């Protein structure tokens, strides 16, 4: 049986998620209370570290052209990078759920570095 799990609020739901995985549920809704763009997530992570974010943009077509030689050298790495291109072109929004915020998680994680 396949189980779809999207975990954004890991700290408060890990026990419930494990219990749910052991049950007959086929889908578990566990998201955070807010929705962010990928850029906002990167900005938050850098802010937690007290560093300015650095962004480099490259079009998916150009990147795909750049990695095309990998197909001959290492198909697995090529496949992973091609998957990465597809992921960056697809919205991935989980339902709003829970109370722990990603910003708080980043701030707490940054203290351990």
PDB file of C-alpha atoms in Angstrom:
ATOM      1  CA  UNK A   1       0.000   0.000   0.000  1.00  0.00           C
ATOM      2  CA  UNK A   2       1.397   3.414  -0.990  1.00  0.00           C
ATOM      3  CA  UNK A   3       1.143   6.305   1.448  1.00  0.00           C
ATOM      4  CA  UNK A   4       1.407   9.958   0.372  1.00  0.00           C
ATOM      5  CA  UNK A   5       3.091  11.942   3.136  1.00  0.00           C
ATOM      6  CA  UNK A   6       3.948  15.626   2.953  1.00  0.00           C
ATOM      7  CA  UNK A   7       5.628  16.721   6.168  1.00  0.00           C
ATOM      8  CA  UNK A   8       6.213  20.435   6.732  1.00  0.00           C
ATOM      9  CA  UNK A   9       5.411  20.560  10.432  1.00  0.00           C
ATOM     10  CA  UNK A  10       7.669  17.656  11.340  1.00  0.00           C
ATOM     11  CA  UNK A  11       8.322  18.479  14.961  1.00  0.00           C
ATOM     12  CA  UNK A  12       4.698  18.478  16.101  1.00  0.00           C
ATOM     13  CA  UNK A  13       3.492  15.644  13.892  1.00  0.00           C
ATOM     14  CA  UNK A  14       6.266  13.066  13.783  1.00  0.00           C
ATOM     15  CA  UNK A  15       4.648  10.771  16.377  1.00  0.00           C
ATOM     16  CA  UNK A  16       1.220  11.080  14.743  1.00  0.00           C
ATOM     17  CA  UNK A  17       2.755  10.467  11.320  1.00  0.00           C
ATOM     18  CA  UNK A  18       4.473   7.267  12.444  1.00  0.00           C
ATOM     19  CA  UNK A  19       1.214   6.060  13.986  1.00  0.00           C
ATOM     20  CA  UNK A  20      -0.615   6.951  10.768  1.00  0.00           C
ATOM     21  CA  UNK A  21       1.954   5.088   8.652  1.00  0.00           C
ATOM     22  CA  UNK A  22       1.260   1.979  10.703  1.00  0.00           C
ATOM     23  CA  UNK A  23      -2.487   2.363  10.090  1.00  0.00           C
ATOM     24  CA  UNK A  24      -4.587   1.751   6.984  1.00  0.00           C
ATOM     25  CA  UNK A  25      -4.611   5.440   5.990  1.00  0.00           C
ATOM     26  CA  UNK A  26      -3.507   6.167   2.433  1.00  0.00           C
ATOM     27  CA  UNK A  27      -3.062   9.937   2.782  1.00  0.00           C
ATOM     28  CA  UNK A  28      -1.904  12.021   5.729  1.00  0.00           C
ATOM     29  CA  UNK A  29      -2.388  15.823   5.725  1.00  0.00           C
ATOM     30  CA  UNK A  30       0.438  17.447   7.659  1.00  0.00           C
ATOM     31  CA  UNK A  31       1.553  20.842   6.438  1.00  0.00           C
ATOM     32  CA  UNK A  32       2.645  24.035   8.115  1.00  0.00           C
ATOM     33  CA  UNK A  33       0.375  26.982   8.877  1.00  0.00           C
ATOM     34  CA  UNK A  34       1.801  29.076   6.012  1.00  0.00           C
ATOM     35  CA  UNK A  35       2.573  28.672   2.305  1.00  0.00           C
ATOM     36  CA  UNK A  36       5.914  29.919   0.934  1.00  0.00           C
ATOM     37  CA  UNK A  37       7.584  30.187  -2.438  1.00  0.00           C
ATOM     38  CA  UNK A  38      10.930  28.442  -2.869  1.00  0.00           C
ATOM     39  CA  UNK A  39      12.598  31.866  -2.898  1.00  0.00           C
ATOM     40  CA  UNK A  40      10.972  32.809   0.418  1.00  0.00           C
ATOM     41  CA  UNK A  41      12.184  29.553   1.969  1.00  0.00           C
ATOM     42  CA  UNK A  42      15.758  30.260   0.854  1.00  0.00           C
ATOM     43  CA  UNK A  43      15.531  33.840   2.155  1.00  0.00           C
ATOM     44  CA  UNK A  44      14.283  32.590   5.540  1.00  0.00           C
ATOM     45  CA  UNK A  45      17.047  30.021   5.828  1.00  0.00           C
ATOM     46  CA  UNK A  46      19.741  32.594   5.078  1.00  0.00           C
ATOM     47  CA  UNK A  47      18.125  35.109   7.471  1.00  0.00           C
ATOM     48  CA  UNK A  48      18.279  32.506  10.245  1.00  0.00           C
ATOM     49  CA  UNK A  49      22.014  32.216   9.599  1.00  0.00           C
ATOM     50  CA  UNK A  50      22.406  35.998   9.476  1.00  0.00           C
ATOM     51  CA  UNK A  51      23.691  35.922   5.913  1.00  0.00           C
ATOM     52  CA  UNK A  52      22.388  37.602   2.760  1.00  0.00           C
ATOM     53  CA  UNK A  53      20.983  35.131   0.226  1.00  0.00           C
ATOM     54  CA  UNK A  54      22.651  34.786  -3.153  1.00  0.00           C
ATOM     55  CA  UNK A  55      20.483  33.780  -6.080  1.00  0.00           C
ATOM     56  CA  UNK A  56      21.574  32.635  -9.505  1.00  0.00           C
ATOM     57  CA  UNK A  57      18.882  32.207 -12.125  1.00  0.00           C
ATOM     58  CA  UNK A  58      19.193  30.027 -15.170  1.00  0.00           C
ATOM     59  CA  UNK A  59      16.399  29.006 -17.501  1.00  0.00           C
ATOM     60  CA  UNK A  60      15.355  25.343 -17.356  1.00  0.00           C
ATOM     61  CA  UNK A  61      16.097  24.917 -21.073  1.00  0.00           C
ATOM     62  CA  UNK A  62      19.657  26.203 -20.730  1.00  0.00           C
ATOM     63  CA  UNK A  63      20.254  24.064 -17.629  1.00  0.00           C
ATOM     64  CA  UNK A  64      18.897  20.992 -19.419  1.00  0.00           C
ATOM     65  CA  UNK A  65      21.279  21.679 -22.294  1.00  0.00           C
ATOM     66  CA  UNK A  66      24.178  22.044 -19.846  1.00  0.00           C
ATOM     67  CA  UNK A  67      23.491  18.690 -18.172  1.00  0.00           C
ATOM     68  CA  UNK A  68      22.825  16.773 -21.412  1.00  0.00           C
ATOM     69  CA  UNK A  69      26.419  15.362 -21.579  1.00  0.00           C
ATOM     70  CA  UNK A  70      25.760  13.701 -18.215  1.00  0.00           C
ATOM     71  CA  UNK A  71      23.317  11.372 -19.932  1.00  0.00           C
ATOM     72  CA  UNK A  72      26.324   9.689 -21.615  1.00  0.00           C
ATOM     73  CA  UNK A  73      28.569   9.747 -18.540  1.00  0.00           C
ATOM     74  CA  UNK A  74      26.233   9.028 -15.639  1.00  0.00           C
ATOM     75  CA  UNK A  75      22.551   8.419 -16.360  1.00  0.00           C
ATOM     76  CA  UNK A  76      21.653   8.349 -12.672  1.00  0.00           C
ATOM     77  CA  UNK A  77      23.044  11.828 -11.977  1.00  0.00           C
ATOM     78  CA  UNK A  78      21.456  13.095 -15.184  1.00  0.00           C
ATOM     79  CA  UNK A  79      18.120  11.655 -14.103  1.00  0.00           C
ATOM     80  CA  UNK A  80      18.357  13.302 -10.678  1.00  0.00           C
ATOM     81  CA  UNK A  81      19.211  16.678 -12.179  1.00  0.00           C
ATOM     82  CA  UNK A  82      16.460  16.360 -14.784  1.00  0.00           C
ATOM     83  CA  UNK A  83      14.024  15.548 -11.969  1.00  0.00           C
ATOM     84  CA  UNK A  84      15.257  18.670 -10.149  1.00  0.00           C
ATOM     85  CA  UNK A  85      14.398  20.763 -13.195  1.00  0.00           C
ATOM     86  CA  UNK A  86      10.879  19.320 -13.251  1.00  0.00           C
ATOM     87  CA  UNK A  87      10.400  19.957  -9.521  1.00  0.00           C
ATOM     88  CA  UNK A  88      11.374  23.617  -9.832  1.00  0.00           C
ATOM     89  CA  UNK A  89       8.734  24.081 -12.526  1.00  0.00           C
ATOM     90  CA  UNK A  90       5.905  22.562 -10.471  1.00  0.00           C
ATOM     91  CA  UNK A  91       4.003  24.135  -7.594  1.00  0.00           C
ATOM     92  CA  UNK A  92       4.011  21.935  -4.501  1.00  0.00           C
ATOM     93  CA  UNK A  93       1.541  23.227  -1.941  1.00  0.00           C
ATOM     94  CA  UNK A  94       0.456  21.181   1.052  1.00  0.00           C
ATOM     95  CA  UNK A  95      -2.668  22.012   3.022  1.00  0.00           C
ATOM     96  CA  UNK A  96      -2.209  24.553   5.816  1.00  0.00           C
ATOM     97  CA  UNK A  97      -2.021  22.596   9.031  1.00  0.00           C
ATOM     98  CA  UNK A  98      -0.371  22.785  12.434  1.00  0.00           C
ATOM     99  CA  UNK A  99       1.132  25.602  14.428  1.00  0.00           C
ATOM    100  CA  UNK A 100       4.913  25.255  14.123  1.00  0.00           C
ATOM    101  CA  UNK A 101       6.387  27.646  11.591  1.00  0.00           C
ATOM    102  CA  UNK A 102       9.223  27.056   9.177  1.00  0.00           C
ATOM    103  CA  UNK A 103      10.836  30.320  10.289  1.00  0.00           C
ATOM    104  CA  UNK A 104      10.958  29.077  13.895  1.00  0.00           C
ATOM    105  CA  UNK A 105      12.388  25.751  12.739  1.00  0.00           C
ATOM    106  CA  UNK A 106      15.146  27.521  10.762  1.00  0.00           C
ATOM    107  CA  UNK A 107      15.928  29.823  13.707  1.00  0.00           C
ATOM    108  CA  UNK A 108      16.207  26.846  16.099  1.00  0.00           C
ATOM    109  CA  UNK A 109      18.288  24.829  13.622  1.00  0.00           C
ATOM    110  CA  UNK A 110      20.635  27.786  13.035  1.00  0.00           C
ATOM    111  CA  UNK A 111      21.431  27.892  16.769  1.00  0.00           C
ATOM    112  CA  UNK A 112      22.940  24.399  16.511  1.00  0.00           C
ATOM    113  CA  UNK A 113      25.360  25.377  13.726  1.00  0.00           C
TER     114      UNK A 113
END
